Amino acid sequence: MYLTKEEEQILNGEAGETLRQAIGILVTLGDIYGADRLIPIKSAQIAGVSYKTIGDAGLEWISDLQGRVKVPAILNPAGMDLEDWERLRISPEFAEKQKLIIQAYAKLGIRCECTCTPYTLEGFDTGYGDHLAWSESSAVSYANSVLGARTNREGGPSALSAALLGKTANYGFHLDENRVPEISIHVESPLKGSDYGALGYIAGKLAGSRVPVFHLRTTPDADELKAIGAAMAASGAVALYHVEGVTPEIRRLNFEDPEEKITIERKQLDEVYETLTKVTREPELITIGCPHCSATELEKVAKLLKGKTVSKELWIFTSRELVKHYPEYIKTIEKSGAKVVCDTCMVVSPATNRYSCVMVNSGKALAYVPGMCGAEAVYGNMEMCIEEAVGGSTAKKEGGSH
């Protein structure tokens, strides 16, 4: 891989040990994947934040790093709400370690707003064709697919290295030839809301790491695109997808439809919702916001909860910035007894591990909760989740898939 004179000097340690490590990581990845050079990036989003996932070894590595990031950089969700961690019964020992991780990242000049939806934040604008180094799977999918930006699914160390250097290796989804659709997925039935998460949950298993193009009868909005991409990245390893007539790249470039074609039928989507009738326990915890809720989703939750009182634990996850911008939604939600939680999510927080059955409205959470939280996971739309939180088993009896 070609390196400039300055990059060679960094690799030789002339700019310090931290940058030597950083460029060493990127050069190694570049050599493995056949990159020709390093390219500038506009921003970085860094995983490896929750103490639950990185432990003491990760904390020690981050704490030893020196310097400042060269581009805007933000963190993935942590293992707790950084300002109200006691509310979800996080232990003081965990909280102390988590705070040290955040402090170590802050020392490097990283914005310590912990969210999986960085594209919603002020001052973190991302546009078509921008090269990025993002690491959270749903954020990568959204950036590539919905925004038309270019990023590989970086690991925490490689995203942090890219942030410190302001560059990443030029391979994978940074290149035109790797963004071409490889499998065509057709859905004949109309879709709405959480149907897109169910579709992504199924499609990810079918597509694996390939690039799918969807042919849909209905046009998804931004939150529905977020849901399908998040689910595919979790049940499979899809980092880029196209939707005919919707996503920007498929509208600008003349891709040929792939030879391999798959049709997903309504009954397959309905089977995802049927998880609620197959679990051995009633849901003890209901969660919404994986990925973090948008302003539109917070508004919908507030409307559904207005004048109601929850009888089960209901956690709504979103970014702290949106909480500050929409206090009226937060007040309505929390008046019901539900908890609005920032900086974390049900997957990376140890708080979820206390529950044996969790209800979600997210295909991503449906894929991750069993393995990462040790709980059964059941799927429903937002209305079903609210009804389960308010009325217990009512949602199960009434069912519904839209």
Tab-separated table of C-alpha atoms in Angstrom:
chain	number	residue	atom	x	y	z
A	1	MET	CA	0.000	0.000	0.000
A	2	TYR	CA	1.349	3.404	-1.006
A	3	LEU	CA	2.177	5.761	1.867
A	4	THR	CA	3.124	9.416	1.604
A	5	LYS	CA	6.370	10.597	3.148
A	6	GLU	CA	4.470	11.946	6.152
A	7	GLU	CA	2.613	8.645	6.597
A	8	GLU	CA	5.901	6.736	6.429
A	9	GLN	CA	7.292	8.952	9.170
A	10	ILE	CA	4.232	8.290	11.340
A	11	LEU	CA	4.628	4.550	10.750
A	12	ASN	CA	8.265	4.833	11.829
A	13	GLY	CA	7.185	6.379	15.126
A	14	GLU	CA	8.317	9.936	14.426
A	15	ALA	CA	4.918	11.338	15.492
A	16	GLY	CA	4.690	9.331	18.694
A	17	GLU	CA	3.629	5.864	19.785
A	18	THR	CA	-0.133	6.421	19.611
A	19	LEU	CA	-0.105	7.498	15.979
A	20	ARG	CA	2.391	4.734	15.155
A	21	GLN	CA	-0.088	2.207	16.539
A	22	ALA	CA	-2.967	3.863	14.736
A	23	ILE	CA	-1.400	3.891	11.307
A	24	GLY	CA	-0.074	0.389	11.896
A	25	ILE	CA	-3.643	-0.863	12.388
A	26	LEU	CA	-4.848	0.860	9.209
A	27	VAL	CA	-1.882	-0.307	7.116
A	28	THR	CA	-2.386	-3.891	8.277
A	29	LEU	CA	-6.065	-3.770	7.329
A	30	GLY	CA	-5.177	-2.128	4.039
A	31	ASP	CA	-2.676	-4.861	3.221
A	32	ILE	CA	-5.171	-7.605	4.110
A	33	TYR	CA	-7.940	-6.143	1.957
A	34	GLY	CA	-5.823	-4.831	-0.909
A	35	ALA	CA	-6.084	-1.076	-0.306
A	36	ASP	CA	-3.939	1.086	-2.562
A	37	ARG	CA	-3.608	4.046	-0.156
A	38	LEU	CA	-5.064	5.930	2.782
A	39	ILE	CA	-7.870	8.410	2.076
A	40	PRO	CA	-9.188	11.372	4.107
A	41	ILE	CA	-12.411	10.874	6.087
A	42	LYS	CA	-15.037	13.388	7.149
A	43	SER	CA	-15.895	11.796	10.514
A	44	ALA	CA	-15.565	8.728	12.705
A	45	GLN	CA	-17.993	6.843	14.938
A	46	ILE	CA	-16.276	4.624	17.451
A	47	ALA	CA	-17.498	1.353	18.979
A	48	GLY	CA	-15.961	-0.352	21.976
A	49	VAL	CA	-17.499	1.967	24.564
A	50	SER	CA	-19.535	-0.187	26.948
A	51	TYR	CA	-17.578	-1.687	29.821
A	52	LYS	CA	-19.828	-4.735	29.347
A	53	THR	CA	-18.189	-5.442	25.978
A	54	ILE	CA	-14.577	-4.195	26.304
A	55	GLY	CA	-13.794	-4.878	29.977
A	56	ASP	CA	-10.582	-3.917	31.746
A	57	ALA	CA	-8.346	-4.777	28.776
A	58	GLY	CA	-10.152	-2.301	26.536
A	59	LEU	CA	-10.137	0.375	29.219
A	60	GLU	CA	-6.394	-0.041	29.712
A	61	TRP	CA	-5.653	0.216	25.969
A	62	ILE	CA	-7.735	3.366	25.468
A	63	SER	CA	-6.314	5.004	28.604
A	64	ASP	CA	-2.761	4.607	27.324
A	65	LEU	CA	-3.407	6.494	24.079
A	66	GLN	CA	-2.242	10.084	23.615
A	67	GLY	CA	-3.139	12.884	21.186
A	68	ARG	CA	-6.297	14.350	19.673
A	69	VAL	CA	-8.583	13.203	16.895
A	70	LYS	CA	-8.178	14.952	13.521
A	71	VAL	CA	-11.845	14.793	12.457
A	72	PRO	CA	-15.213	15.003	14.232
A	73	ALA	CA	-15.634	11.761	16.169
A	74	ILE	CA	-18.417	10.413	18.322
A	75	LEU	CA	-18.987	7.353	20.491
A	76	ASN	CA	-21.225	4.329	20.202
A	77	PRO	CA	-23.643	3.655	23.115
A	78	ALA	CA	-22.064	3.048	26.506
A	79	GLY	CA	-23.230	0.519	29.078
A	80	MET	CA	-25.404	2.938	31.037
A	81	ASP	CA	-27.103	6.320	31.072
A	82	LEU	CA	-24.135	8.499	31.963
A	83	GLU	CA	-26.192	10.995	33.963
A	84	ASP	CA	-28.768	8.706	35.595
A	85	TRP	CA	-27.179	5.267	35.817
A	86	GLU	CA	-28.714	4.331	39.172
A	87	ARG	CA	-32.242	4.374	37.737
A	88	LEU	CA	-31.607	1.120	35.852
A	89	ARG	CA	-29.832	-0.341	38.885
A	90	ILE	CA	-26.329	-0.285	37.423
A	91	SER	CA	-23.783	-1.233	40.064
A	92	PRO	CA	-21.419	1.465	41.380
A	93	GLU	CA	-18.461	-0.717	40.360
A	94	PHE	CA	-19.635	-0.910	36.739
A	95	ALA	CA	-20.474	2.799	36.715
A	96	GLU	CA	-16.992	3.747	37.871
A	97	LYS	CA	-15.334	1.696	35.126
A	98	GLN	CA	-17.720	3.098	32.518
A	99	LYS	CA	-16.931	6.659	33.562
A	100	LEU	CA	-13.209	5.958	33.185
A	101	ILE	CA	-13.777	4.724	29.629
A	102	ILE	CA	-15.676	7.906	28.739
A	103	GLN	CA	-12.952	10.055	30.318
A	104	ALA	CA	-10.275	8.262	28.303
A	105	TYR	CA	-12.131	8.937	25.051
A	106	ALA	CA	-12.823	12.562	26.024
A	107	LYS	CA	-9.093	13.083	26.573
A	108	LEU	CA	-8.609	12.265	22.879
A	109	GLY	CA	-11.022	15.011	21.800
A	110	ILE	CA	-13.960	12.722	21.012
A	111	ARG	CA	-17.540	13.927	21.485
A	112	CYS	CA	-18.887	11.824	24.330
A	113	GLU	CA	-22.462	11.746	23.088
A	114	CYS	CA	-23.042	8.016	22.984
A	115	THR	CA	-25.491	7.102	20.244
A	116	CYS	CA	-25.977	4.634	17.408
A	117	THR	CA	-27.664	7.366	15.332
A	118	PRO	CA	-24.903	9.986	14.902
A	119	TYR	CA	-26.508	11.205	11.669
A	120	THR	CA	-29.256	12.875	13.757
A	121	LEU	CA	-26.864	15.107	15.700
A	122	GLU	CA	-26.096	18.751	15.065
A	123	GLY	CA	-22.597	19.370	13.763
A	124	PHE	CA	-22.210	15.812	12.500
A	125	ASP	CA	-23.546	16.303	8.978
A	126	THR	CA	-22.938	13.509	6.509
A	127	GLY	CA	-23.566	13.766	2.772
A	128	TYR	CA	-23.542	11.744	-0.415
A	129	GLY	CA	-20.099	10.427	-1.292
A	130	ASP	CA	-18.464	11.372	2.034
A	131	HIS	CA	-15.823	8.905	3.195
A	132	LEU	CA	-16.255	7.913	6.841
A	133	ALA	CA	-14.884	5.477	9.418
A	134	TRP	CA	-17.973	4.376	11.351
A	135	SER	CA	-18.244	1.200	13.365
A	136	GLU	CA	-21.757	0.684	14.779
A	137	SER	CA	-23.518	-1.742	12.445
A	138	SER	CA	-26.814	0.121	12.020
A	139	ALA	CA	-25.087	3.494	11.644
A	140	VAL	CA	-22.810	2.040	8.955
A	141	SER	CA	-25.838	0.674	7.103
A	142	TYR	CA	-27.688	3.994	7.313
A	143	ALA	CA	-24.677	6.012	6.178
A	144	ASN	CA	-23.952	3.766	3.203
A	145	SER	CA	-27.506	3.082	2.129
A	146	VAL	CA	-29.716	6.038	3.074
A	147	LEU	CA	-27.169	8.870	2.960
A	148	GLY	CA	-25.005	7.502	0.155
A	149	ALA	CA	-21.814	8.010	2.171
A	150	ARG	CA	-18.983	5.462	2.142
A	151	THR	CA	-17.741	3.478	5.125
A	152	ASN	CA	-16.721	-0.016	5.979
A	153	ARG	CA	-17.988	-1.632	9.161
A	154	GLU	CA	-14.998	-0.649	11.241
A	155	GLY	CA	-13.967	-2.261	14.475
A	156	GLY	CA	-13.534	-0.003	17.487
A	157	PRO	CA	-9.712	0.146	17.229
A	158	SER	CA	-9.706	0.835	13.480
A	159	ALA	CA	-12.364	3.573	13.756
A	160	LEU	CA	-10.416	5.189	16.598
A	161	SER	CA	-7.198	4.914	14.585
A	162	ALA	CA	-8.895	6.556	11.610
A	163	ALA	CA	-10.151	9.376	13.837
A	164	LEU	CA	-6.671	10.011	15.225
A	165	LEU	CA	-5.160	10.131	11.720
A	166	GLY	CA	-8.094	11.637	9.834
A	167	LYS	CA	-7.732	8.859	7.272
A	168	THR	CA	-8.751	5.278	6.544
A	169	ALA	CA	-7.643	2.576	4.139
A	170	ASN	CA	-9.197	2.727	0.673
A	171	TYR	CA	-10.921	-0.635	0.274
A	172	GLY	CA	-14.342	-2.270	0.579
A	173	PHE	CA	-17.321	0.070	0.428
A	174	HIS	CA	-15.121	3.077	-0.324
A	175	LEU	CA	-14.801	1.677	-3.868
A	176	ASP	CA	-17.478	1.840	-6.581
A	177	GLU	CA	-17.116	-1.792	-7.601
A	178	ASN	CA	-18.032	-3.075	-4.141
A	179	ARG	CA	-21.288	-1.104	-3.946
A	180	VAL	CA	-23.049	-2.928	-6.781
A	181	PRO	CA	-26.186	-4.967	-5.879
A	182	GLU	CA	-25.511	-8.699	-5.632
A	183	ILE	CA	-28.946	-10.092	-4.763
A	184	SER	CA	-32.445	-8.878	-5.644
A	185	ILE	CA	-35.165	-9.149	-2.981
A	186	HIS	CA	-38.818	-8.725	-3.916
A	187	VAL	CA	-41.652	-8.146	-1.456
A	188	GLU	CA	-45.142	-8.338	-2.907
A	189	SER	CA	-47.196	-7.336	0.147
A	190	PRO	CA	-47.422	-3.740	1.420
A	191	LEU	CA	-45.304	-2.938	4.468
A	192	LYS	CA	-45.713	-0.567	7.390
A	193	GLY	CA	-43.715	0.361	10.490
A	194	SER	CA	-42.164	-2.633	12.195
A	195	ASP	CA	-42.747	-4.790	9.105
A	196	TYR	CA	-39.488	-3.291	7.849
A	197	GLY	CA	-37.610	-4.541	10.907
A	198	ALA	CA	-39.115	-7.988	10.356
A	199	LEU	CA	-38.112	-7.829	6.691
A	200	GLY	CA	-34.556	-6.907	7.620
A	201	TYR	CA	-34.410	-9.724	10.170
A	202	ILE	CA	-35.299	-12.230	7.430
A	203	ALA	CA	-33.326	-10.606	4.605
A	204	GLY	CA	-30.100	-10.375	6.611
A	205	LYS	CA	-30.055	-14.133	7.057
A	206	LEU	CA	-30.558	-14.607	3.318
A	207	ALA	CA	-28.124	-11.958	2.110
A	208	GLY	CA	-25.261	-12.632	4.545
A	209	SER	CA	-22.643	-9.999	3.728
A	210	ARG	CA	-23.825	-9.345	0.167
A	211	VAL	CA	-25.373	-6.103	-1.113
A	212	PRO	CA	-29.131	-6.519	-1.666
A	213	VAL	CA	-31.465	-4.369	-3.733
A	214	PHE	CA	-35.109	-4.325	-2.622
A	215	HIS	CA	-38.151	-4.035	-4.839
A	216	LEU	CA	-41.039	-2.942	-2.609
A	217	ARG	CA	-44.672	-2.056	-3.167
A	218	THR	CA	-44.601	0.629	-0.477
A	219	THR	CA	-42.121	3.461	0.028
A	220	PRO	CA	-40.306	3.378	3.391
A	221	ASP	CA	-39.628	6.546	5.363
A	222	ALA	CA	-36.324	7.343	7.083
A	223	ASP	CA	-37.158	5.445	10.288
A	224	GLU	CA	-38.293	2.407	8.316
A	225	LEU	CA	-35.071	2.468	6.296
A	226	LYS	CA	-33.164	2.694	9.579
A	227	ALA	CA	-35.039	-0.357	10.862
A	228	ILE	CA	-34.459	-2.571	7.835
A	229	GLY	CA	-30.745	-1.776	7.711
A	230	ALA	CA	-30.226	-2.259	11.445
A	231	ALA	CA	-31.929	-5.646	11.365
A	232	MET	CA	-29.967	-6.872	8.332
A	233	ALA	CA	-26.689	-5.843	9.925
A	234	ALA	CA	-27.572	-7.875	13.026
A	235	SER	CA	-29.156	-11.038	11.579
A	236	GLY	CA	-26.604	-11.014	8.749
A	237	ALA	CA	-23.639	-8.778	7.981
A	238	VAL	CA	-25.195	-6.377	5.478
A	239	ALA	CA	-23.456	-2.984	5.506
A	240	LEU	CA	-25.038	-1.562	2.342
A	241	TYR	CA	-28.398	-2.063	0.662
A	242	HIS	CA	-30.419	-0.320	-2.026
A	243	VAL	CA	-34.164	0.222	-2.387
A	244	GLU	CA	-35.376	0.687	-5.944
A	245	GLY	CA	-36.580	4.261	-6.460
A	246	VAL	CA	-35.774	5.303	-2.873
A	247	THR	CA	-32.123	5.212	-1.797
A	248	PRO	CA	-29.801	7.763	-3.424
A	249	GLU	CA	-27.205	5.560	-5.068
A	250	ILE	CA	-29.689	3.376	-6.933
A	251	ARG	CA	-31.341	6.556	-8.267
A	252	ARG	CA	-28.087	8.103	-9.480
A	253	LEU	CA	-26.269	5.086	-10.878
A	254	ASN	CA	-27.376	2.644	-13.540
A	255	PHE	CA	-27.045	-0.705	-11.743
A	256	GLU	CA	-28.196	-3.884	-13.414
A	257	ASP	CA	-30.588	-6.035	-11.397
A	258	PRO	CA	-28.717	-9.087	-10.030
A	259	GLU	CA	-29.403	-12.505	-11.488
A	260	GLU	CA	-30.168	-14.007	-8.074
A	261	LYS	CA	-33.691	-13.102	-7.046
A	262	ILE	CA	-35.567	-13.909	-3.825
A	263	THR	CA	-39.191	-13.241	-2.927
A	264	ILE	CA	-40.154	-12.720	0.724
A	265	GLU	CA	-43.817	-13.429	1.412
A	266	ARG	CA	-46.201	-11.983	3.977
A	267	LYS	CA	-46.349	-15.226	5.925
A	268	GLN	CA	-42.582	-15.060	6.508
A	269	LEU	CA	-42.963	-11.605	8.052
A	270	ASP	CA	-45.872	-12.778	10.190
A	271	GLU	CA	-43.704	-15.571	11.581
A	272	VAL	CA	-41.378	-12.955	13.104
A	273	TYR	CA	-44.301	-11.494	15.064
A	274	GLU	CA	-45.311	-14.963	16.214
A	275	THR	CA	-42.345	-15.059	18.577
A	276	LEU	CA	-44.713	-13.480	21.120
A	277	THR	CA	-46.836	-16.646	21.177
A	278	LYS	CA	-43.895	-19.052	21.354
A	279	VAL	CA	-41.905	-17.860	24.367
A	280	THR	CA	-42.030	-19.763	27.643
A	281	ARG	CA	-42.510	-16.585	29.730
A	282	GLU	CA	-44.430	-13.338	29.620
A	283	PRO	CA	-42.240	-10.340	28.692
A	284	GLU	CA	-40.872	-8.732	31.848
A	285	LEU	CA	-39.214	-5.804	30.083
A	286	ILE	CA	-40.375	-3.895	27.008
A	287	THR	CA	-37.857	-1.812	25.068
A	288	ILE	CA	-38.157	0.652	22.183
A	289	GLY	CA	-35.267	2.419	20.490
A	290	CYS	CA	-32.751	0.061	18.895
A	291	PRO	CA	-31.403	1.995	17.007
A	292	HIS	CA	-32.070	5.076	19.125
A	293	CYS	CA	-35.480	6.689	18.623
A	294	SER	CA	-35.799	9.630	16.256
A	295	ALA	CA	-37.869	12.706	17.092
A	296	THR	CA	-40.729	11.240	15.057
A	297	GLU	CA	-40.587	7.993	16.998
A	298	LEU	CA	-40.486	9.827	20.342
A	299	GLU	CA	-43.574	11.762	19.300
A	300	LYS	CA	-45.383	8.531	18.437
A	301	VAL	CA	-44.430	6.906	21.750
A	302	ALA	CA	-45.650	9.986	23.624
A	303	LYS	CA	-49.002	9.908	21.827
A	304	LEU	CA	-49.450	6.200	22.545
A	305	LEU	CA	-48.637	6.661	26.248
A	306	LYS	CA	-50.570	9.867	26.867
A	307	GLY	CA	-52.963	9.379	29.774
A	308	LYS	CA	-51.796	5.804	30.420
A	309	THR	CA	-49.784	4.119	33.168
A	310	VAL	CA	-47.401	1.257	32.529
A	311	SER	CA	-47.568	-1.911	34.622
A	312	LYS	CA	-44.264	-3.334	33.376
A	313	GLU	CA	-40.800	-1.911	32.855
A	314	LEU	CA	-40.778	0.113	29.604
A	315	TRP	CA	-37.490	1.629	28.451
A	316	ILE	CA	-37.290	4.115	25.582
A	317	PHE	CA	-33.767	4.668	24.225
A	318	THR	CA	-32.708	7.820	22.386
A	319	SER	CA	-29.869	10.320	22.150
A	320	ARG	CA	-29.367	12.939	24.827
A	321	GLU	CA	-29.511	15.673	22.210
A	322	LEU	CA	-33.063	14.727	21.225
A	323	VAL	CA	-34.097	14.561	24.881
A	324	LYS	CA	-32.975	18.170	25.265
A	325	HIS	CA	-34.736	19.268	22.080
A	326	TYR	CA	-38.095	17.592	22.798
A	327	PRO	CA	-38.817	17.925	26.535
A	328	GLU	CA	-42.585	17.780	25.981
A	329	TYR	CA	-42.362	14.260	24.533
A	330	ILE	CA	-40.097	13.129	27.362
A	331	LYS	CA	-42.426	14.546	30.014
A	332	THR	CA	-45.442	12.722	28.548
A	333	ILE	CA	-43.552	9.433	28.241
A	334	GLU	CA	-42.163	9.514	31.764
A	335	LYS	CA	-45.483	10.583	33.278
A	336	SER	CA	-46.727	7.109	32.311
A	337	GLY	CA	-43.989	5.461	34.374
A	338	ALA	CA	-41.855	4.564	31.363
A	339	LYS	CA	-38.168	5.454	31.462
A	340	VAL	CA	-36.418	7.481	28.744
A	341	VAL	CA	-32.794	6.360	28.710
A	342	CYS	CA	-29.841	8.037	26.986
A	343	ASP	CA	-26.277	7.014	26.113
A	344	THR	CA	-26.960	3.264	26.025
A	345	CYS	CA	-29.329	0.565	24.756
A	346	MET	CA	-30.812	-2.732	25.874
A	347	VAL	CA	-28.103	-4.699	24.040
A	348	VAL	CA	-24.914	-3.192	25.507
A	349	SER	CA	-26.192	-2.418	29.017
A	350	PRO	CA	-25.885	-5.014	31.796
A	351	ALA	CA	-29.257	-3.779	33.091
A	352	THR	CA	-31.063	-6.005	30.576
A	353	ASN	CA	-29.331	-9.124	31.882
A	354	ARG	CA	-31.645	-9.187	34.919
A	355	TYR	CA	-34.645	-10.075	32.744
A	356	SER	CA	-35.535	-13.453	31.260
A	357	CYS	CA	-37.885	-12.242	28.489
A	358	VAL	CA	-37.680	-8.932	26.633
A	359	MET	CA	-40.159	-7.534	24.113
A	360	VAL	CA	-38.709	-5.385	21.327
A	361	ASN	CA	-39.933	-3.549	18.235
A	362	SER	CA	-36.543	-3.895	16.566
A	363	GLY	CA	-35.237	-6.643	14.300
A	364	LYS	CA	-31.744	-5.695	15.443
A	365	ALA	CA	-32.629	-6.215	19.110
A	366	LEU	CA	-34.476	-9.433	18.263
A	367	ALA	CA	-31.236	-10.774	16.782
A	368	TYR	CA	-28.910	-9.547	19.541
A	369	VAL	CA	-30.778	-9.828	22.860
A	370	PRO	CA	-30.679	-13.645	23.211
A	371	GLY	CA	-26.920	-13.881	22.729
A	372	MET	CA	-25.780	-10.652	24.382
A	373	CYS	CA	-28.303	-10.433	27.226
A	374	GLY	CA	-29.176	-14.096	27.860
A	375	ALA	CA	-32.909	-13.423	27.541
A	376	GLU	CA	-35.687	-14.613	25.283
A	377	ALA	CA	-36.715	-11.927	22.796
A	378	VAL	CA	-40.144	-11.387	21.290
A	379	TYR	CA	-41.133	-9.028	18.489
A	380	GLY	CA	-44.007	-6.614	18.105
A	381	ASN	CA	-44.778	-3.247	16.587
A	382	MET	CA	-44.691	-0.100	18.690
A	383	GLU	CA	-48.397	-0.292	19.492
A	384	MET	CA	-48.068	-3.899	20.658
A	385	CYS	CA	-45.085	-2.989	22.842
A	386	ILE	CA	-46.963	-0.129	24.492
A	387	GLU	CA	-50.019	-2.327	25.024
A	388	GLU	CA	-47.855	-5.037	26.601
A	389	ALA	CA	-46.326	-2.467	28.954
A	390	VAL	CA	-49.700	-1.022	29.893
A	391	GLY	CA	-51.949	-4.062	29.823
A	392	GLY	CA	-49.693	-7.076	30.243
A	393	SER	CA	-50.855	-10.061	28.247
A	394	THR	CA	-53.482	-8.048	26.310
A	395	ALA	CA	-51.094	-7.513	23.418
A	396	LYS	CA	-50.475	-11.225	23.097
A	397	LYS	CA	-54.183	-11.972	22.956
A	398	GLU	CA	-54.955	-9.297	20.387
A	399	GLY	CA	-51.888	-9.861	18.178
A	400	GLY	CA	-51.428	-7.860	14.987
A	401	SER	CA	-48.465	-7.240	12.710
A	402	HIS	CA	-48.643	-3.661	11.526
